[in-house]
Tab-separated table of C-alpha atoms and ligand atoms in Angstrom:
chain	number	residue	atom	x	y	z
A	6	UNK	CA	188.301	-27.338	-10.782
A	7	UNK	CA	189.136	-24.843	-8.412
A	8	UNK	CA	186.502	-21.933	-7.196
A	9	UNK	CA	187.748	-19.304	-4.958
A	10	UNK	CA	184.822	-17.283	-3.497
A	11	UNK	CA	185.510	-13.623	-2.186
A	12	UNK	CA	182.879	-12.820	0.581
A	13	UNK	CA	182.190	-11.203	3.737
A	14	UNK	CA	180.710	-14.208	5.276
A	15	UNK	CA	182.890	-17.505	4.368
A	16	UNK	CA	181.005	-19.313	7.034
A	17	UNK	CA	177.843	-19.044	5.119
A	18	UNK	CA	179.746	-20.625	2.040
A	19	UNK	CA	181.116	-23.361	4.069
A	20	UNK	CA	177.681	-24.407	5.580
A	21	UNK	CA	176.246	-24.761	2.176
A	22	UNK	CA	179.173	-26.235	0.180
A	23	UNK	CA	180.610	-28.270	2.873
A	24	UNK	CA	177.851	-30.936	2.874
A	25	UNK	CA	176.374	-33.794	0.401
A	26	UNK	CA	177.698	-34.426	-3.139
A	27	UNK	CA	179.664	-31.347	-3.411
A	28	UNK	CA	181.381	-31.585	-0.071
A	29	UNK	CA	182.261	-35.228	-0.624
A	30	UNK	CA	183.712	-34.047	-4.174
A	31	UNK	CA	185.833	-31.589	-2.283
A	32	UNK	CA	187.002	-34.308	0.193
A	33	UNK	CA	187.826	-36.487	-2.952
A	34	UNK	CA	189.968	-33.654	-4.228
A	35	UNK	CA	187.580	-33.347	-7.328
A	36	UNK	CA	186.570	-29.763	-6.609
A	37	UNK	CA	188.990	-27.244	-4.605
A	38	UNK	CA	186.472	-24.661	-3.251
A	39	UNK	CA	187.878	-21.894	-0.943
A	40	UNK	CA	186.111	-19.181	0.832
A	41	UNK	CA	188.056	-15.793	1.539
A	42	UNK	CA	187.047	-13.373	3.996
A	43	UNK	CA	187.429	-9.742	2.083
A	44	UNK	CA	187.825	-8.186	5.577
A	45	UNK	CA	190.941	-9.830	6.148
A	46	UNK	CA	192.414	-7.811	3.119
A	47	UNK	CA	191.293	-4.375	4.465
A	48	UNK	CA	193.984	-1.827	4.988
A	49	UNK	CA	191.937	0.058	7.571
A	50	UNK	CA	192.800	-0.348	11.202
A	51	UNK	CA	188.980	-1.177	12.204
A	52	UNK	CA	188.918	-3.754	9.268
A	53	UNK	CA	186.392	-1.654	7.440
A	54	UNK	CA	185.178	-2.471	4.029
A	55	UNK	CA	182.455	-0.442	3.287
A	56	UNK	CA	181.688	3.270	2.838
A	57	UNK	CA	179.086	5.678	1.980
A	58	UNK	CA	178.263	6.176	-1.767
A	59	UNK	CA	179.695	9.203	-3.735
A	60	UNK	CA	176.978	11.614	-4.617
A	61	UNK	CA	174.856	10.365	-1.791
A	62	UNK	CA	171.915	7.975	-1.397
A	63	UNK	CA	170.972	5.296	0.893
A	64	UNK	CA	173.216	2.402	2.410
A	65	UNK	CA	176.877	1.368	2.284
A	66	UNK	CA	178.908	0.096	-0.601
A	67	UNK	CA	181.611	-2.231	-0.421
A	68	UNK	CA	184.971	-0.420	-1.367
A	69	UNK	CA	187.149	-1.430	-4.114
A	70	UNK	CA	190.666	-1.746	-2.379
A	71	UNK	CA	189.764	-4.832	0.121
A	72	UNK	CA	188.341	-6.564	-2.866
A	73	UNK	CA	191.405	-6.099	-5.202
A	74	UNK	CA	193.689	-6.913	-2.370
A	75	UNK	CA	191.801	-10.162	-1.805
A	76	UNK	CA	191.792	-11.062	-5.450
A	77	UNK	CA	195.519	-10.427	-5.860
A	78	UNK	CA	196.177	-12.599	-2.668
A	79	UNK	CA	193.780	-15.314	-4.240
A	80	UNK	CA	195.369	-15.268	-7.848
A	81	UNK	CA	199.156	-14.930	-6.233
A	82	UNK	CA	200.111	-18.248	-7.511
A	83	UNK	CA	199.143	-17.275	-11.327
A	84	UNK	CA	202.446	-16.399	-13.162
A	85	UNK	CA	202.391	-13.116	-15.382
A	86	UNK	CA	201.619	-14.768	-18.886
A	87	UNK	CA	199.160	-17.285	-17.984
A	88	UNK	CA	195.553	-17.001	-18.340
A	89	UNK	CA	193.194	-15.058	-15.603
A	90	UNK	CA	190.464	-17.231	-14.037
A	91	UNK	CA	186.996	-16.311	-15.100
A	92	UNK	CA	185.602	-13.623	-12.521
A	93	UNK	CA	181.741	-13.705	-11.585
A	94	UNK	CA	180.093	-10.834	-9.664
A	95	UNK	CA	176.773	-12.189	-8.037
A	96	UNK	CA	174.355	-9.350	-8.571
A	97	UNK	CA	170.631	-9.088	-9.322
A	98	UNK	CA	171.335	-6.918	-12.166
A	99	UNK	CA	173.420	-9.405	-13.869
A	100	UNK	CA	172.609	-12.087	-16.471
A	101	UNK	CA	170.076	-14.736	-15.278
A	102	UNK	CA	172.223	-17.772	-14.758
A	103	UNK	CA	170.922	-20.679	-16.875
A	104	UNK	CA	172.331	-24.452	-17.384
A	105	UNK	CA	174.132	-23.077	-20.603
A	106	UNK	CA	176.193	-20.757	-18.146
A	107	UNK	CA	176.701	-23.562	-15.963
A	108	UNK	CA	178.263	-25.704	-18.832
A	109	UNK	CA	180.179	-22.714	-20.066
A	110	UNK	CA	181.845	-22.326	-16.404
A	111	UNK	CA	182.531	-25.839	-15.962
A	112	UNK	CA	184.798	-25.513	-19.028
A	113	UNK	CA	187.252	-23.073	-17.308
A	114	UNK	CA	190.139	-24.354	-14.793
A	115	UNK	CA	189.482	-21.632	-12.312
A	116	UNK	CA	186.661	-19.491	-11.293
A	117	UNK	CA	186.545	-16.467	-8.904
A	118	UNK	CA	183.201	-15.508	-7.602
A	119	UNK	CA	182.791	-12.162	-5.906
A	120	UNK	CA	179.969	-11.743	-3.268
A	121	UNK	CA	178.367	-8.170	-2.751
A	122	UNK	CA	176.698	-7.019	0.229
A	123	UNK	CA	175.154	-3.792	1.604
A	124	UNK	CA	173.908	-1.667	-1.325
A	125	UNK	CA	176.307	-3.185	-3.768
A	126	UNK	CA	180.141	-2.742	-4.860
A	127	UNK	CA	182.203	0.294	-6.053
A	128	UNK	CA	181.960	-0.222	-9.555
A	129	UNK	CA	185.700	-0.018	-10.196
A	130	UNK	CA	186.226	-3.343	-8.460
A	131	UNK	CA	183.831	-5.007	-10.905
A	132	UNK	CA	185.520	-3.364	-13.769
A	133	UNK	CA	189.161	-3.906	-12.784
A	134	UNK	CA	188.339	-7.761	-12.318
A	135	UNK	CA	186.601	-7.649	-15.484
A	136	UNK	CA	183.793	-9.428	-13.727
A	137	UNK	CA	180.760	-10.834	-15.403
A	138	UNK	CA	177.601	-10.059	-13.586
A	139	UNK	CA	175.388	-12.986	-12.846
A	140	UNK	CA	172.166	-13.067	-11.182
A	141	UNK	CA	170.272	-15.975	-10.035
A	142	UNK	CA	166.835	-14.705	-10.456
A	143	UNK	CA	164.566	-11.595	-10.460
A	144	UNK	CA	164.367	-11.185	-6.772
A	145	UNK	CA	166.905	-9.463	-4.216
A	146	UNK	CA	168.893	-11.412	-1.636
A	147	UNK	CA	170.614	-9.893	1.195
A	148	UNK	CA	174.069	-10.810	-0.380
A	149	UNK	CA	175.703	-13.019	-3.059
A	150	UNK	CA	176.763	-15.885	-0.874
A	151	UNK	CA	173.663	-17.975	-1.447
A	152	UNK	CA	174.027	-17.109	-5.274
A	153	UNK	CA	177.660	-18.141	-5.252
A	154	UNK	CA	176.636	-21.524	-3.514
A	155	UNK	CA	173.994	-22.199	-6.358
A	156	UNK	CA	176.443	-21.343	-9.182
A	157	UNK	CA	179.281	-23.608	-7.555
A	158	UNK	CA	176.790	-26.264	-7.001
A	159	UNK	CA	175.402	-26.404	-10.625
A	160	UNK	CA	178.915	-25.982	-11.943
A	161	UNK	CA	180.452	-28.453	-9.495
A	162	UNK	CA	178.165	-31.170	-10.276
A	163	UNK	CA	179.240	-31.037	-14.010
A	164	UNK	CA	182.893	-31.999	-13.254
A	165	UNK	CA	183.835	-35.452	-14.177
A	166	UNK	CA	183.554	-37.857	-11.289
A	167	UNK	CA	181.258	-35.534	-9.084
A	168	UNK	CA	178.219	-37.314	-9.982
A	169	UNK	CA	177.664	-41.264	-10.093
A	170	UNK	CA	178.484	-42.327	-13.756
A	171	UNK	CA	174.629	-43.572	-14.030
A	172	UNK	CA	173.217	-39.961	-12.973
A	173	UNK	CA	175.233	-38.293	-15.305
A	174	UNK	CA	173.819	-40.151	-18.621
A	175	UNK	CA	170.413	-39.518	-17.181
A	176	UNK	CA	168.268	-37.141	-18.976
A	177	UNK	CA	167.565	-34.233	-16.700
A	178	UNK	CA	165.511	-30.932	-16.779
A	179	UNK	CA	167.150	-28.324	-19.536
A	180	UNK	CA	168.694	-30.940	-21.649
A	181	UNK	CA	167.067	-30.457	-25.156
A	182	UNK	CA	165.064	-27.712	-23.862
A	183	UNK	CA	162.646	-29.739	-21.876
A	184	UNK	CA	161.874	-30.158	-18.282
A	185	UNK	CA	162.036	-33.586	-16.777
A	186	UNK	CA	158.945	-36.032	-16.853
A	187	UNK	CA	157.342	-37.082	-13.507
A	188	UNK	CA	159.091	-39.909	-11.748
A	189	UNK	CA	157.618	-42.568	-9.444
A	190	UNK	CA	158.998	-45.104	-6.962
A	191	UNK	CA	157.488	-47.977	-4.696
A	192	UNK	CA	154.830	-48.304	-3.263
A	193	UNK	CA	152.998	-48.841	-6.496
A	194	UNK	CA	149.830	-47.636	-4.920
A	195	UNK	CA	149.685	-44.644	-2.366
A	196	UNK	CA	146.900	-42.813	-1.004
A	197	UNK	CA	144.570	-44.152	-3.881
A	198	UNK	CA	146.945	-43.034	-6.435
A	199	UNK	CA	148.616	-45.450	-8.625
A	200	UNK	CA	151.877	-45.509	-10.403
A	201	UNK	CA	150.991	-45.116	-14.337
A	202	UNK	CA	150.477	-48.480	-15.799
A	203	UNK	CA	152.792	-47.644	-18.681
A	204	UNK	CA	155.828	-47.512	-16.232
A	205	UNK	CA	155.073	-50.980	-14.901
A	206	UNK	CA	154.767	-52.442	-18.416
A	207	UNK	CA	158.333	-53.188	-19.036
A	208	UNK	CA	157.839	-51.963	-22.401
A	209	UNK	CA	160.942	-49.740	-23.006
A	210	UNK	CA	159.795	-48.015	-26.163
A	211	UNK	CA	156.303	-47.186	-24.703
A	212	UNK	CA	157.791	-45.997	-21.524
A	213	UNK	CA	160.268	-43.682	-23.446
A	214	UNK	CA	157.392	-42.421	-25.638
A	215	UNK	CA	155.279	-41.469	-22.550
A	216	UNK	CA	158.274	-39.955	-20.775
A	217	UNK	CA	158.821	-37.626	-23.878
A	218	UNK	CA	155.237	-36.769	-24.198
A	219	UNK	CA	154.838	-35.753	-20.552
A	220	UNK	CA	158.218	-33.631	-20.770
A	221	UNK	CA	156.621	-32.068	-23.732
A	222	UNK	CA	153.241	-31.324	-21.955
A	223	UNK	CA	154.857	-30.094	-18.826
A	224	UNK	CA	157.307	-27.960	-20.732
A	225	UNK	CA	154.686	-26.170	-23.091
A	226	UNK	CA	152.464	-25.617	-19.916
A	227	UNK	CA	154.975	-24.438	-17.410
A	228	UNK	CA	158.043	-22.903	-19.810
A	229	UNK	CA	156.399	-22.039	-22.930
A	230	UNK	CA	159.745	-19.882	-23.736
A	231	UNK	CA	161.546	-23.314	-23.586
A	232	UNK	CA	159.063	-25.007	-25.453
A	233	UNK	CA	159.121	-22.833	-28.662
A	234	UNK	CA	162.858	-23.412	-28.798
A	235	UNK	CA	162.345	-26.970	-28.383
A	236	UNK	CA	159.496	-27.082	-30.907
A	237	UNK	CA	161.680	-25.134	-33.500
A	238	UNK	CA	164.423	-27.651	-33.108
A	239	UNK	CA	162.177	-30.601	-33.485
A	240	UNK	CA	160.669	-29.318	-36.592
A	241	UNK	CA	164.055	-28.351	-38.072
A	242	UNK	CA	165.333	-31.821	-37.363
A	243	UNK	CA	162.043	-33.427	-38.869
A	244	UNK	CA	162.541	-31.396	-41.921
A	245	UNK	CA	166.131	-32.326	-42.298
A	246	UNK	CA	165.086	-36.005	-41.739
A	247	UNK	CA	162.477	-35.944	-44.555
A	248	UNK	CA	164.956	-34.105	-46.956
A	249	UNK	CA	167.454	-36.856	-46.465
A	250	UNK	CA	164.714	-39.666	-47.073
A	251	UNK	CA	163.744	-37.770	-50.208
A	252	UNK	CA	167.329	-37.300	-51.456
A	253	UNK	CA	167.977	-40.993	-50.747
A	254	UNK	CA	164.915	-42.099	-52.820
A	255	UNK	CA	166.062	-39.830	-56.090
A	256	UNK	CA	169.328	-41.255	-55.782
A	257	UNK	CA	168.098	-45.062	-55.921
B	24	LIG	N1	172.750	-10.640	-4.819
B	24	LIG	C1	171.379	-10.135	-4.315
B	24	LIG	N2	170.294	-10.598	-5.017
B	24	LIG	C2	170.979	-11.511	-5.913
B	24	LIG	C3	170.607	-12.250	-6.975
B	24	LIG	N3	169.048	-12.257	-7.366
B	24	LIG	N4	171.449	-13.078	-7.750
B	24	LIG	C4	172.653	-12.894	-7.671
B	24	LIG	N5	173.272	-12.227	-6.625
B	24	LIG	C5	172.430	-11.554	-5.735
């Protein structure tokens, strides 16, 4: 998968996405992540990329021309009739990013991510690029770079081969709308606290049952919104199971 990130601070992107699992996946050629400095595409002799908002107001806005020039250069290799890449604009007013969005974006061959700065971006750049606005949470960052790194990490780890096979198939938070259960490793006793006995029992069915119950308890306490989705699905699945059972006994 290829992710092109348009930013005023490409070094910030590299400092995050050059390391660890994503950094290694890039070196292995599984992920092609490139950061572009929008300033390089300014036609202004002082390489300016911002201007004051029309109609007045505070701060500066990122102007549309350097952004569109940057996008055109980034996508110059795409032929006329070919599919356009999915474009995302990082913004606190966007849709809040979820694991579902990560899965949806991971199906794309190419993503282009625009990082905003100052007081925002000229609306025409967002409209011309048909960008989907994405927020990483209800707080305001100094720019979209960290948000772009978070999206790239969450999407990148879903690309086959990026995570070790064993990790991919493990249950993790947000699968089935449940948060992950508590995990423990050695030492068995630490500062007077022991690993729960069931995890040392070797009884796999009991361990699975305990983990599910812990996940349910945690989700209900911390994320009632997720829990109600999970609970509705669980009830529907149980009702369907009962119905199948009833049908089977009447057929016999
Ligand atoms: N830029 C500034 N704040 C942001 C946020 N919360 N999400 C995405 N981009 C942003």
